[in-house]
Structure formats: structure tokens, C-alpha cells
Amino acid sequence: MKKYIWVVVLLVCSLWLVACSSNVATKKKSLVEADIPVKVMAVANQDFAITTKINAKTESNEDIMISAMSSGIVEWLGYEVGDRVKRGDMLVHIDSRMSKAQYEAAKTSLNTAENFYFRQKKLYKKRMISDQVLESAKLQYDTAKAQKKMAGINYENSFLAAPIKGLVAQKFVDEKETVMMGMPIYNVINSDKIKVVVKVSENEIIYIKKLSEVQVLIPSLRKNYKGYIESIGFKADENKKFPVTILIENKGSKIKPGMMAEAEIFLEKFKQVVVLRLDYIIAKGDKNCVMVVSDGKAIEKEVILGKNNDGYVHIEKGLINGELLIVEGQNEVLDGQGVKIVK
């Protein structure tokens, strides 16, 4: 009796499995035969560029620290922070009484040494003095000239002028303060042009050319500016990065030194090539494929990918101008399956 029951159970299970297989096959056949709605676009050649985006900070093109060239009391300061100056404008007067007195003394010493030397020359022509005496007079004269020149420089160093036109960015001392040689007094900047220094890798530096155009975004201003490559570093730093300097015209002085910037540098440009969004590509093992529509059916095509940039990729081989590329539904259709193009 038990044996009979087991035979019945096995027979029922077999019939159920056959029925299930039949349903799966029917559904699969139905899936293959159904026209799947898809959206397409016509493949069209276009220009394509490979870029690199690098964050940096803006700097003044000219940034000069005006430091004391002599020691003494600051007698006069001509400008405050924010004031504009022209090249040659007087900025600072440091007490010059001592240096002026030394200069006047050096002039007197030079006159004395000069007169003595020329008298000795006349005597030498008459053979009344030796070569050594004339050489000694000449040495005194040359020494006096050098001392007068040095005293003149020291006196001139009491007056500091602006070496560039620009804006007073910082002031470090006040009038009547005592300064020592080398102490900073003013920081003058010229921001008519803004400098952005970015660091690029050795794989990128080989594509960058001097005077090439660059797009620079200043996020705080929400604006893109055109710049150009002013200089390209020849030597890498400790991080194996090369410095590249970008200059931007700063009309209206809207860009301030120290603002964040994002520079987009063009590395390679391709003329009239097939370019697709990366999400149109279907990865299948070691192959990359796309789906196109031909005669109402989805056709799988293998493509060779080139370089990609910002979510787009250059298709080197596999697609041609005018083909209808499935851009929605490409992951839902099978090779050879009927499709219905929808808008």
C-alpha cells in the first residue's frame, strides 16, 4: 500500500514540474516576442574635449612687501590700508638726520680726496713724487667716492616709494615707531590680473601648453572667467606635481586674493567624433556594448571606448553617424527582440 502511495506522489510531482517548465517557456517566448517600448536618439558626431578640474586659491599677480631699508624712527606714512598707489608714490619717510649728516660728511671727504689726488698727479708729471705716493692718493680718492655712494644710498633708503601700482593690502607700523632694517612696513598688491597656481600630474602636464585658454570658476561669485596659461613648471614637487600658473583679467577687481577657484584645463581635443553618456554603455564581462534599433529590432553592438570626461566617453569604434541608439530601456531588451520607439 505504501509503495502505491509513493508512486502516486512521484507521478503528481512530475506532472507539476512539467507544467511549470511549460509556463516558464511560454513566458520567456512571450517576453522575446513582445515589442518593448524604448527611447532612442540618432548618433551624431561632435567635438569632444578631455579636461582636468583642479581646486586652488586666487592670488594677486603682483604682491610686494615693502620693508625698511634703514633703521630709525618712522617720521611719516603716506597711505592707509585700502588706498590706491601709483608706481613711484612716496610711502614712507624714516628719520634721515643721521644718514643725511653722514652723506654730507662723505661729500666733503670726497672733495678733499679729489683735490689731493689731482695735485699729486701734477707733481707726478713733474717727477716730484714716486709711483707709490700717487697710487696712495688714488686709493684715497676711490675710497672716498665709494663712501659717498654708500652714504647716498643710506640716505635714499630713508625714503621708500611704491615699486608697483596697486592697493595697500597691509600696514605693519605706525608713525613714530622705531623700525629696524628689514622690518615690514607695507604690503602692496596689484590685482588687475589674478593668478591661480594649480598642481597637475605628470600624466597631465604633457598635454598642457603655454597661453592655452582655461576656464576658472569662482564659486563665491558664481561666475566663470577666461584665463590663460602663463607658465608651466619644469620640475615636480615632492608630491610629483607640476605647478601651472594661470592668469585672469580682473576688471572691476571683483575677484579678491584668497578666494577659492576651480580651474578647468583642456588636455586633449577631438574633432567630430561619436560621444556617448557613460550610462548608455552596457558592461558585459570584458566587453562594452550598446543597443541600437534596426528594422524594428534591438541589436546589440560591441563598442571600443576611448577617453572619458565628466560623464561622457569617446566611442573609438562600433558606432557610426545616424544609427538609432537606445537611451531608455537598453537594459530591458534582448538582442534581436522587437521594440517600439516611443517619444
PDB file of C-alpha atoms in Angstrom, residues 67 92 120 129 142 160 162 214 250 283 310 316:
ATOM      1  CA  SER A  67      60.437  96.614   4.198  1.00  0.00           C
ATOM      2  CA  VAL A  92      57.443 106.089   3.993  1.00  0.00           C
ATOM      3  CA  GLN A 120      99.564 114.618  -6.688  1.00  0.00           C
ATOM      4  CA  ILE A 129     106.768 112.124  -6.302  1.00  0.00           C
ATOM      5  CA  ASP A 142      88.492 105.882  -4.882  1.00  0.00           C
ATOM      6  CA  LEU A 160      60.555 104.341   0.386  1.00  0.00           C
ATOM      7  CA  ALA A 162      55.887 102.196  -4.265  1.00  0.00           C
ATOM      8  CA  VAL A 214      41.495  77.948 -19.249  1.00  0.00           C
ATOM      9  CA  ASN A 250      40.219  91.109 -13.130  1.00  0.00           C
ATOM     10  CA  ALA A 283      29.194  46.226 -19.496  1.00  0.00           C
ATOM     11  CA  ASP A 310      32.742  64.396 -16.904  1.00  0.00           C
ATOM     12  CA  GLU A 316      36.507  54.905 -30.937  1.00  0.00           C
TER      13      GLU A 316
END
